[in-house]
XYZ file of C-alpha atoms in Angstrom:
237
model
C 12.834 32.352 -27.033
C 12.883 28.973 -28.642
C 11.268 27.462 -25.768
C 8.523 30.234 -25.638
C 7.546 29.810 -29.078
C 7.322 26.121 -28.486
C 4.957 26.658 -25.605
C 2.637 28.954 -27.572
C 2.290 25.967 -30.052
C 3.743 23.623 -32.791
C 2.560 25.474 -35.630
C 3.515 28.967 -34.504
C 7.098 27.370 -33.919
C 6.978 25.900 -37.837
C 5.644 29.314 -39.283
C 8.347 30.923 -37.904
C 11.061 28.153 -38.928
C 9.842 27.685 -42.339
C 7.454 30.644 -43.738
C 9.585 33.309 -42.211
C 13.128 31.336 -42.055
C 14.003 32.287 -38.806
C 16.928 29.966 -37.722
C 15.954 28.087 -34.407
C 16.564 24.677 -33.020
C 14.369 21.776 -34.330
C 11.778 20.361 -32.038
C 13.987 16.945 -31.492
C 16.556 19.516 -30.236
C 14.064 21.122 -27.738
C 13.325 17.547 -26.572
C 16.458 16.629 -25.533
C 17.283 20.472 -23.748
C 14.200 20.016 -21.899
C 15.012 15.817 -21.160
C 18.122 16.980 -19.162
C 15.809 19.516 -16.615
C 15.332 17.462 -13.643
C 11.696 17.853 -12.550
C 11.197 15.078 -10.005
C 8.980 15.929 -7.328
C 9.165 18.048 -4.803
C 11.507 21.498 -4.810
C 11.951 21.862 -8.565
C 15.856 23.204 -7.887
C 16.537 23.409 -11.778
C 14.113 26.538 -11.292
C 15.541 27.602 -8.379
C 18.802 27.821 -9.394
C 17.688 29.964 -12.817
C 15.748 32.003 -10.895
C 19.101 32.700 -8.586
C 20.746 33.389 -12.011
C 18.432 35.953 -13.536
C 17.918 37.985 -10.260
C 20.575 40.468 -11.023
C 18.467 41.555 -14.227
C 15.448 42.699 -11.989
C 14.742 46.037 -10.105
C 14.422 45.828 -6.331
C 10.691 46.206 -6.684
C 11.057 43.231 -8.931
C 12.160 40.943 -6.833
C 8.965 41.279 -4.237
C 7.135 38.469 -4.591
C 4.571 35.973 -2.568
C 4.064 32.032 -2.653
C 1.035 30.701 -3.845
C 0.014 26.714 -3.711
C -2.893 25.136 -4.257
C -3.911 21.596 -4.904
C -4.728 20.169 -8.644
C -6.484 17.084 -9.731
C -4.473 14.964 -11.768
C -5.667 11.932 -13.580
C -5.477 9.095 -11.925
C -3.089 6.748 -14.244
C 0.660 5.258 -14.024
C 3.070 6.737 -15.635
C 6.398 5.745 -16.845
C 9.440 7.987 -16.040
C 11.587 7.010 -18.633
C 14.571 9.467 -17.490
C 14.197 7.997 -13.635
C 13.101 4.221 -15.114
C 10.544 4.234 -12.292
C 6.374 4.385 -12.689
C 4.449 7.159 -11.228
C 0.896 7.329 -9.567
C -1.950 6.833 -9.921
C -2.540 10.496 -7.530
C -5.178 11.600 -6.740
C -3.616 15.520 -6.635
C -0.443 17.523 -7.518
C 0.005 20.430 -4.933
C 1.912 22.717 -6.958
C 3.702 25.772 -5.181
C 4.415 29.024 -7.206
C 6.349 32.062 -6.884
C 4.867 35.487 -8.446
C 6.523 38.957 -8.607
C 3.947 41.518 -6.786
C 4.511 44.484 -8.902
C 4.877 42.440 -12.543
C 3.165 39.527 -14.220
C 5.593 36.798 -13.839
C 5.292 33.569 -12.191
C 7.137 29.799 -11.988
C 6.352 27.410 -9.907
C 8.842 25.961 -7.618
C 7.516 23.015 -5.935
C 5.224 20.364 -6.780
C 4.334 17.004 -5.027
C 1.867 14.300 -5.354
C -0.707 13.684 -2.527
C 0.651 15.820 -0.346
C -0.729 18.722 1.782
C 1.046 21.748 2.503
C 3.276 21.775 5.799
C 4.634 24.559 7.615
C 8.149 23.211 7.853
C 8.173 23.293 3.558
C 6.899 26.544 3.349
C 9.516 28.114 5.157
C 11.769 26.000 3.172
C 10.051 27.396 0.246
C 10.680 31.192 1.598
C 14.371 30.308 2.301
C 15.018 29.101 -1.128
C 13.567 32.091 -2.634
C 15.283 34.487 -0.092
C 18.678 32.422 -1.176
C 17.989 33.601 -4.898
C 17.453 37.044 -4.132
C 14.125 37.717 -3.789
C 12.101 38.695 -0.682
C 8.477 36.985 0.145
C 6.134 39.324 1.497
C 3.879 36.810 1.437
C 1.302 33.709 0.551
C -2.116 33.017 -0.682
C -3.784 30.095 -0.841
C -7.746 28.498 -1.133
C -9.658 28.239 2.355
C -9.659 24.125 2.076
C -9.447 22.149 5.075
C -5.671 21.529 4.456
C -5.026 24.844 4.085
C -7.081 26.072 6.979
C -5.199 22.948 9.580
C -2.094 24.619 7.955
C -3.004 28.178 9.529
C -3.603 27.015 12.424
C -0.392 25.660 12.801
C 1.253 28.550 11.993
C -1.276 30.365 14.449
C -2.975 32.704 11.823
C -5.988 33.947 12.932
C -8.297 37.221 12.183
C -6.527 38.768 14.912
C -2.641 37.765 13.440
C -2.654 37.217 10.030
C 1.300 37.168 9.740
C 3.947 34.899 10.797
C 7.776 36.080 11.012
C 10.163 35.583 8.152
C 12.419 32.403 8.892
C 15.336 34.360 7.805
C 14.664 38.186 7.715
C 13.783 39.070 11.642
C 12.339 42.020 10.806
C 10.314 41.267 7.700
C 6.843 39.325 8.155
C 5.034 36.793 6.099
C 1.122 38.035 5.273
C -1.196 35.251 4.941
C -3.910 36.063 2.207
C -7.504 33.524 1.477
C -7.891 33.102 -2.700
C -11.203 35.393 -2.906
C -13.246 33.487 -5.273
C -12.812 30.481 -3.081
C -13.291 32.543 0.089
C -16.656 33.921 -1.865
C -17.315 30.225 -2.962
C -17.210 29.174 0.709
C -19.293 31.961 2.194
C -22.126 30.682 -0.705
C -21.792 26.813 0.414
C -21.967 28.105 3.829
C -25.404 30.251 3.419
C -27.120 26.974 1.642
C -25.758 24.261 3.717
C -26.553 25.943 7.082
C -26.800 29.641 6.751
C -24.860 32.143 9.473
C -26.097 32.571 12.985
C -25.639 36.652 13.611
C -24.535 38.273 16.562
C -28.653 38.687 17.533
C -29.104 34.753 17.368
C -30.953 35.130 14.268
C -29.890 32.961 11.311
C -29.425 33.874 7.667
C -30.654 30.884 5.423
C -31.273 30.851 1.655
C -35.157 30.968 2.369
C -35.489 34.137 0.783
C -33.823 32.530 -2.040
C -36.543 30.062 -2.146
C -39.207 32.476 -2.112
C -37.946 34.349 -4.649
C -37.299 32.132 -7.114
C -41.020 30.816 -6.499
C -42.259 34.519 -7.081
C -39.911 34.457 -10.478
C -40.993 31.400 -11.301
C -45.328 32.586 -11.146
C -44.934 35.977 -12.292
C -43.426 37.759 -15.233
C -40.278 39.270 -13.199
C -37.356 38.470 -14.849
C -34.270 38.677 -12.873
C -30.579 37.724 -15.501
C -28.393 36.909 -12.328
C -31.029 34.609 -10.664
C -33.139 33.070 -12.917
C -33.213 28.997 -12.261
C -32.914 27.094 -8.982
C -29.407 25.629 -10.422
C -28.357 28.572 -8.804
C -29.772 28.230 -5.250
C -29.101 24.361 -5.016
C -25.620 24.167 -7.220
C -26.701 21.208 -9.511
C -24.487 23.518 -12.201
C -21.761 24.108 -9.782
C-alpha cells in the first residue's frame, strides 16, 4: 500500500501521513526497501519470484495472461549505478517485456534490456518463467517493426500460422498478435510512401488524397478529419 501511494505521488503520500495521520513508513524508509530490489538488466527475477508468491491468491482465469514487449527510447546519458558501482549507457532503447492478465487489468513487466532486440530463444525463456510461477501464456503482442517482424519469421509466423507451440505445455499454443495502432500506423506509411498494388495490378496511392485536399482547399467544403495536408504528408506525425 505504502509503495502504491508513493507511486501516485509525494504529496498524496504526505496528506495521508500528516493531514489524516495514517501511520506509514517515511519516504527514507521506502528508499532503502526499494534500494535492496535488484533490477539489473535483463529478467527482472525480484518480480518473478513475487509474482510466483502471489499466484495462489488468483482465480484460474486469473492467471491467463500474454507477453507484450516493445522497444522505448531512453535518453541517451551515463548513468551511475551506485548499488552495482558501475556506469550505464548512453542507449539508444530499453526493450521492456511485460506480462498482463487477459481477463483483469494488471500488468508488470518482467524483462528489460538495453539495445537489444527481441530473440526467440528469450521469449520462450520469458514463457517458462511465467509458466514456473503459475501462470499460463496464451500469448504475445508486439508492434510490426522490423525487429519484431525478423523475429516472426524466425519463429515461422505467417498469415497462414500465426501460433507457435508452448515450450513447456505440448498441447497449449502461443498466438502471435500485431499492436493495432501500429499495424494501422503502418498500413498509412505504406499508402503514402508507395501505395498497395491490388490483386488487378492496379495501385492504390494517396492521389485522391491530393485531390481532395485541393478541392477543400478552393471551395467552402469543410471536412473536421481531413482538413490540412499535415495529414496527407505527416509533417505533424
Amino acid at each position: 500500500m505504502a509503495f502504491t501511494l508513493r507511486y501516485m505521488g509525494k504529496r498524496a503520500y504526505k496528506y495521508v501521513t500528516k493531514t489524516m495521520k495514517i501511520p506509514l513508513p517515511s519516504l527514507r524508509k521506502l528508499h532503502r526497501w526499494a534500494s535492496k530490489l535488484d533490477f539489473q538488466s535483463g529478467t527482472l527475477h525480484c518480480i518473478v519470484k513475487v509474482m510466483k508468491a502471489v499466484c495462489h491468491t488468483f482465480d484460474e482465469p486469473e492467471k491467463i495472461a500474454i507477453i507484450t514487449f516493445d522497444e522505448v527510447k531512453v535518453k541517451e546519458v551515463h548513468e551511475y549505478d551506485q548499488k552495482h558501482d558501475c556506469v550505464m549507457g548512453p542507449h539508444l532503447q530499453m526493450q521492456v517485456a511485460m506480462i498482463r492478465e487477459l481477463f483483469d487489468k494488471w500488468r508488470v513487466p518482467i524483462y528489460l534490456d538495453f539495445d537489444k532486440q527481441m530473440a526467440s530463444d528469450l521469449l520462450n525463456s520469458l514463457i517458462r518463467d511465467a509458466h514456473d510461477s503459475g501462470y499460463v501464456v496464451k500469448g504475445c503482442c508486439s508492434d510490426m517493426g522490423g525487429g519484431n517482424q525478423g523475429l516472426l519469421r524466425v519463429l515461422g509466423i505467417s498469415p497462414e500460422i500465426t501460433w507457435i507451440e508452448h515450450p513447456v505445455l505440448s498441447d497449449e499454443k502461443i498466438h502471435f498478435f500485431g499492436y493495432a495502432p501500429h499495424c494501422l500506423k503502418l498500413v498509412r506509411n505504406w499508402l503514402l510512401d508507395t501505395g498497395f498494388l491490388l490483386p488487378d495490378g492496379s495501385v492504390v496511392r494517396k492521389d485522391p488524397l491530393e485531390k481532395l485536399l485541393n478541392h477543400v482547399e478552393v471551395s467552402s467544403c469543410f471536412l473536421t478529419h481531413l482538413t490540412t495536408r499535415s495529414v496527407v504528408h505527416l509533417s505533424l506525425c
